[in-house]
């Protein structure tokens, strides 16, 4: 079974600075997808960024980018120019690429609470 | 408008009560999910439905009973719950593999129902 580990329960960053959130995962599969979701106080989980394991290029979405190290099974999220609205719980998630008859099961980490200080 | 709507937003119930959680998605997705989010724990997948058919039950106790009358609606019927069932219950939808979705198709979440069992 796949597992996802986020070793930082809490992180803080100054507004306009850069912060990196860590995520590692364990899998025996070679093809899979990785995601970062954020959950603000509104409780809705919002997709931040996603990465296909077969792609070597790191995904980027505006101020958000990832450092995907497949051999190390590491998938960190970098937030540049942090804004107050970035404050939220961030979850790393894994999904197998095996074609299944069931829906697409996501395995989540425990989350990292990010505080942005003005 | 999130695209996935959950009601009620908050629910307090006694251990002998029967209540239902409702989820509705307006995104044309074919897969729907129930997740349980407890404090200090990763999100736990409970049930998966594809085209109204249950395709995954993640060893959930029978006091939780899901119902999916069509691809847009999902219910979670609750009866004789325990205090440890108190949690945030999140509904999500996606374009699953059977509907032509790709593995990197993200899950879209609702705002959740905060359940307290007294």
Short mmCIF file of C-alpha atoms in Angstrom, two decimals:
data_model
loop_
_atom_site.label_atom_id
_atom_site.label_comp_id
_atom_site.label_asym_id
_atom_site.label_seq_id
_atom_site.Cartn_x
_atom_site.Cartn_y
_atom_site.Cartn_z
CA UNK A 1 0.00 0.00 0.00
CA UNK A 2 1.10 3.50 -0.73
CA UNK A 3 1.81 5.94 2.09
CA UNK A 4 2.36 9.68 2.07
CA UNK A 5 4.32 11.46 4.79
CA UNK A 6 4.46 15.15 5.58
CA UNK A 7 7.03 15.62 8.31
CA UNK A 8 6.23 19.26 9.06
CA UNK A 9 2.98 19.63 11.04
CA UNK A 10 3.40 23.42 11.05
CA UNK A 11 5.35 25.98 9.05
CA UNK A 12 5.44 29.76 9.02
CA UNK A 13 6.69 32.30 6.53
CA UNK A 14 6.89 36.06 6.28
CA UNK A 15 4.74 37.74 3.68
CA UNK A 16 6.58 38.03 0.33
CA UNK A 17 9.12 35.39 1.34
CA UNK A 18 9.51 31.84 0.01
CA UNK A 19 8.63 28.65 1.86
CA UNK A 20 9.04 24.97 0.99
CA UNK A 21 6.75 22.24 2.28
CA UNK A 22 8.07 18.67 2.33
CA UNK A 23 6.38 15.49 1.21
CA UNK A 24 7.70 11.97 0.79
CA UNK A 25 5.85 8.90 -0.34
CA UNK A 26 6.33 5.18 -0.52
CA UNK A 27 5.28 3.12 -3.51
CA UNK A 28 6.42 0.18 -5.59
CA UNK A 29 4.78 1.55 -8.71
CA UNK A 30 6.57 3.43 -11.45
CA UNK A 31 3.66 5.38 -12.86
CA UNK A 32 1.53 7.60 -10.65
CA UNK A 33 0.35 11.13 -10.03
CA UNK A 34 1.10 13.52 -7.20
CA UNK A 35 -0.97 16.46 -6.01
CA UNK A 36 -0.85 19.30 -3.55
CA UNK A 37 -4.15 20.51 -2.13
CA UNK A 38 -4.76 23.44 0.22
CA UNK A 39 -7.55 23.64 2.77
CA UNK A 40 -8.24 27.18 4.05
CA UNK A 41 -10.53 27.85 7.02
CA UNK A 42 -13.50 27.60 4.66
CA UNK A 43 -12.70 23.84 4.75
CA UNK A 44 -12.89 23.34 0.99
CA UNK A 45 -9.98 21.36 -0.43
CA UNK A 46 -8.55 23.21 -3.43
CA UNK A 47 -6.11 21.76 -5.95
CA UNK A 48 -2.85 23.72 -5.99
CA UNK A 49 -0.66 21.78 -8.39
CA UNK A 50 -0.22 18.29 -9.86
CA UNK A 51 2.65 16.26 -11.28
CA UNK A 52 2.78 13.19 -13.51
CA UNK A 53 5.53 10.81 -12.44
CA UNK A 54 6.56 10.11 -16.04
CA UNK A 55 7.38 13.78 -16.56
CA UNK A 56 10.85 14.89 -15.54
CA UNK A 57 9.99 18.57 -15.70
CA UNK A 58 8.75 20.02 -12.43
CA UNK A 59 5.23 21.41 -12.52
CA UNK A 60 4.70 25.14 -12.02
CA UNK A 61 1.55 27.15 -11.42
CA UNK A 62 2.25 30.86 -11.00
CA UNK A 63 3.86 31.27 -7.53
CA UNK A 64 3.65 27.55 -6.80
CA UNK A 65 6.21 25.04 -8.01
CA UNK A 66 7.29 21.56 -7.05
CA UNK A 67 10.60 19.78 -6.69
CA UNK A 68 9.88 16.23 -7.81
CA UNK A 69 12.66 13.76 -7.05
CA UNK A 70 11.40 10.39 -8.25
CA UNK A 71 14.34 8.32 -7.08
CA UNK A 72 14.11 9.83 -3.62
CA UNK A 73 10.29 9.65 -3.67
CA UNK A 74 10.14 13.27 -2.68
CA UNK A 75 7.61 15.88 -3.81
CA UNK A 76 8.08 19.26 -2.12
CA UNK A 77 6.01 22.38 -2.73
CA UNK A 78 7.62 25.80 -3.01
CA UNK A 79 5.53 28.91 -2.54
CA UNK A 80 7.19 32.10 -3.74
CA UNK A 81 6.20 35.64 -2.78
CA UNK A 82 3.93 34.29 -0.03
CA UNK A 83 0.65 36.08 0.47
CA UNK A 84 -1.69 36.23 3.44
CA UNK A 85 -4.23 34.26 1.44
CA UNK A 86 -1.81 31.35 1.20
CA UNK A 87 -2.37 30.56 4.88
CA UNK A 88 -4.01 27.15 4.98
CA UNK A 89 -3.49 23.47 5.65
CA UNK A 90 -1.58 21.91 2.77
CA UNK A 91 -1.97 18.24 1.87
CA UNK A 92 0.21 16.14 -0.37
CA UNK A 93 -1.59 13.30 -2.16
CA UNK A 94 -0.73 10.27 -4.28
CA UNK A 95 -2.73 8.43 -6.92
CA UNK A 96 -1.79 5.27 -8.79
CA UNK A 97 -1.87 5.44 -12.59
CA UNK A 98 -3.14 1.87 -12.89
CA UNK A 99 -6.33 1.82 -14.85
CA UNK A 100 -8.96 0.53 -12.46
CA UNK A 101 -12.64 -0.03 -12.67
CA UNK A 102 -13.07 1.96 -9.47
CA UNK A 103 -12.72 5.67 -9.00
CA UNK A 104 -9.42 7.35 -8.55
CA UNK A 105 -8.33 6.74 -4.97
CA UNK A 106 -6.20 9.53 -3.51
CA UNK A 107 -3.94 8.79 -0.56
CA UNK A 108 -3.27 11.88 1.54
CA UNK A 109 -0.55 12.91 3.96
CA UNK A 110 -1.33 14.32 7.39
CA UNK A 111 -1.01 17.90 6.27
CA UNK A 112 1.15 20.95 7.03
CA UNK A 113 -0.43 24.03 8.59
CA UNK A 114 1.09 27.10 6.94
CA UNK A 115 0.96 30.48 8.69
CA UNK A 116 1.82 33.63 6.77
CA UNK A 117 3.00 36.50 8.95
CA UNK A 118 2.43 40.09 7.79
CA UNK B 1 -19.98 28.36 -6.11
CA UNK B 2 -17.77 25.35 -5.57
CA UNK B 3 -19.41 22.94 -7.99
CA UNK B 4 -19.78 20.45 -5.15
CA UNK B 5 -22.36 21.35 -2.53
CA UNK B 6 -22.71 19.64 0.85
CA UNK B 7 -25.51 20.01 3.36
CA UNK B 8 -25.80 20.52 6.21
CA UNK B 9 -22.67 22.46 7.02
CA UNK B 10 -22.86 21.50 10.69
CA UNK B 11 -24.67 18.62 12.37
CA UNK B 12 -24.97 17.64 16.01
CA UNK B 13 -26.62 14.33 16.73
CA UNK B 14 -27.07 11.91 19.57
CA UNK B 15 -25.91 8.32 19.40
CA UNK B 16 -29.45 7.06 18.88
CA UNK B 17 -30.38 9.51 16.11
CA UNK B 18 -30.65 8.86 12.40
CA UNK B 19 -29.48 11.60 10.06
CA UNK B 20 -28.26 11.96 6.49
CA UNK B 21 -25.55 14.00 4.81
CA UNK B 22 -26.17 15.20 1.27
CA UNK B 23 -23.76 15.95 -1.54
CA UNK B 24 -24.55 17.32 -4.99
CA UNK B 25 -22.14 18.01 -7.84
CA UNK B 26 -22.80 20.21 -10.86
CA UNK B 27 -19.64 19.36 -12.77
CA UNK B 28 -20.83 16.46 -14.91
CA UNK B 29 -18.49 14.05 -13.15
CA UNK B 30 -19.12 10.32 -13.01
CA UNK B 31 -17.25 9.44 -9.80
CA UNK B 32 -18.15 10.55 -6.29
CA UNK B 33 -16.43 9.96 -2.95
CA UNK B 34 -16.91 10.25 0.79
CA UNK B 35 -13.85 11.10 2.88
CA UNK B 36 -13.56 11.40 6.66
CA UNK B 37 -11.22 14.04 8.07
CA UNK B 38 -10.32 13.72 11.74
CA UNK B 39 -7.94 15.94 13.68
CA UNK B 40 -4.27 14.98 13.38
CA UNK B 41 -5.01 12.21 10.87
CA UNK B 42 -4.82 11.97 7.09
CA UNK B 43 -8.04 12.06 5.12
CA UNK B 44 -9.59 8.62 5.09
CA UNK B 45 -11.39 7.39 2.01
CA UNK B 46 -14.73 5.82 2.96
CA UNK B 47 -16.66 5.07 -0.23
CA UNK B 48 -16.29 5.45 -3.99
CA UNK B 49 -19.07 5.44 -6.56
CA UNK B 50 -18.69 5.23 -10.32
CA UNK B 51 -21.78 5.81 -12.45
CA UNK B 52 -23.97 5.23 -9.36
CA UNK B 53 -22.31 1.90 -8.56
CA UNK B 54 -20.32 1.49 -5.38
CA UNK B 55 -16.84 0.41 -6.36
CA UNK B 56 -15.04 0.77 -3.08
CA UNK B 57 -15.92 0.39 0.59
CA UNK B 58 -12.87 1.01 2.70
CA UNK B 59 -13.89 -1.22 5.62
CA UNK B 60 -16.37 1.34 6.88
CA UNK B 61 -18.66 0.30 9.78
CA UNK B 62 -22.24 -0.47 8.81
CA UNK B 63 -23.53 2.46 10.86
CA UNK B 64 -22.48 4.51 7.81
CA UNK B 65 -24.66 3.72 4.80
CA UNK B 66 -24.03 5.46 1.47
CA UNK B 67 -26.56 5.97 -1.27
CA UNK B 68 -25.99 7.21 -4.81
CA UNK B 69 -29.28 7.58 -6.71
CA UNK B 70 -27.61 9.18 -9.73
CA UNK B 71 -24.22 10.49 -10.81
CA UNK B 72 -24.93 13.95 -9.38
CA UNK B 73 -26.10 13.06 -5.88
CA UNK B 74 -24.52 11.20 -3.01
CA UNK B 75 -25.86 10.62 0.49
CA UNK B 76 -24.36 9.28 3.67
CA UNK B 77 -26.96 7.87 6.05
CA UNK B 78 -25.93 7.81 9.69
CA UNK B 79 -27.40 5.76 12.54
CA UNK B 80 -26.27 4.76 16.03
CA UNK B 81 -23.00 6.61 15.67
CA UNK B 82 -20.28 6.76 18.30
CA UNK B 83 -18.55 9.88 19.68
CA UNK B 84 -15.36 8.87 17.83
CA UNK B 85 -17.27 9.33 14.57
CA UNK B 86 -17.21 13.08 15.16
CA UNK B 87 -15.23 14.54 12.26
CA UNK B 88 -15.43 16.59 9.08
CA UNK B 89 -17.03 14.57 6.30
CA UNK B 90 -15.96 15.64 2.84
CA UNK B 91 -17.62 14.79 -0.43
CA UNK B 92 -15.70 14.93 -3.69
CA UNK B 93 -16.25 14.22 -7.36
CA UNK B 94 -14.07 13.60 -10.38
CA UNK B 95 -14.09 12.38 -13.93
CA UNK B 96 -13.15 8.77 -13.21
CA UNK B 97 -11.46 6.35 -15.62
CA UNK B 98 -14.76 4.81 -16.68
CA UNK B 99 -15.95 8.23 -17.79
CA UNK B 100 -12.89 8.95 -19.86
CA UNK B 101 -11.08 10.76 -17.11
CA UNK B 102 -7.34 10.58 -16.81
CA UNK B 103 -5.43 9.66 -13.69
CA UNK B 104 -4.40 13.24 -13.18
CA UNK B 105 -8.03 14.40 -13.16
CA UNK B 106 -8.30 16.17 -9.84
CA UNK B 107 -10.92 15.64 -7.19
CA UNK B 108 -13.25 18.56 -6.58
CA UNK B 109 -14.32 18.83 -2.96
CA UNK B 110 -17.26 20.33 -1.15
CA UNK B 111 -16.98 22.41 2.01
CA UNK B 112 -17.74 19.42 4.20
CA UNK B 113 -20.16 18.68 7.01
CA UNK B 114 -18.81 19.12 10.53
CA UNK B 115 -20.40 16.26 12.48
CA UNK B 116 -20.50 16.12 16.27
CA UNK B 117 -21.84 13.01 17.97
CA UNK B 118 -22.87 13.53 21.58
#
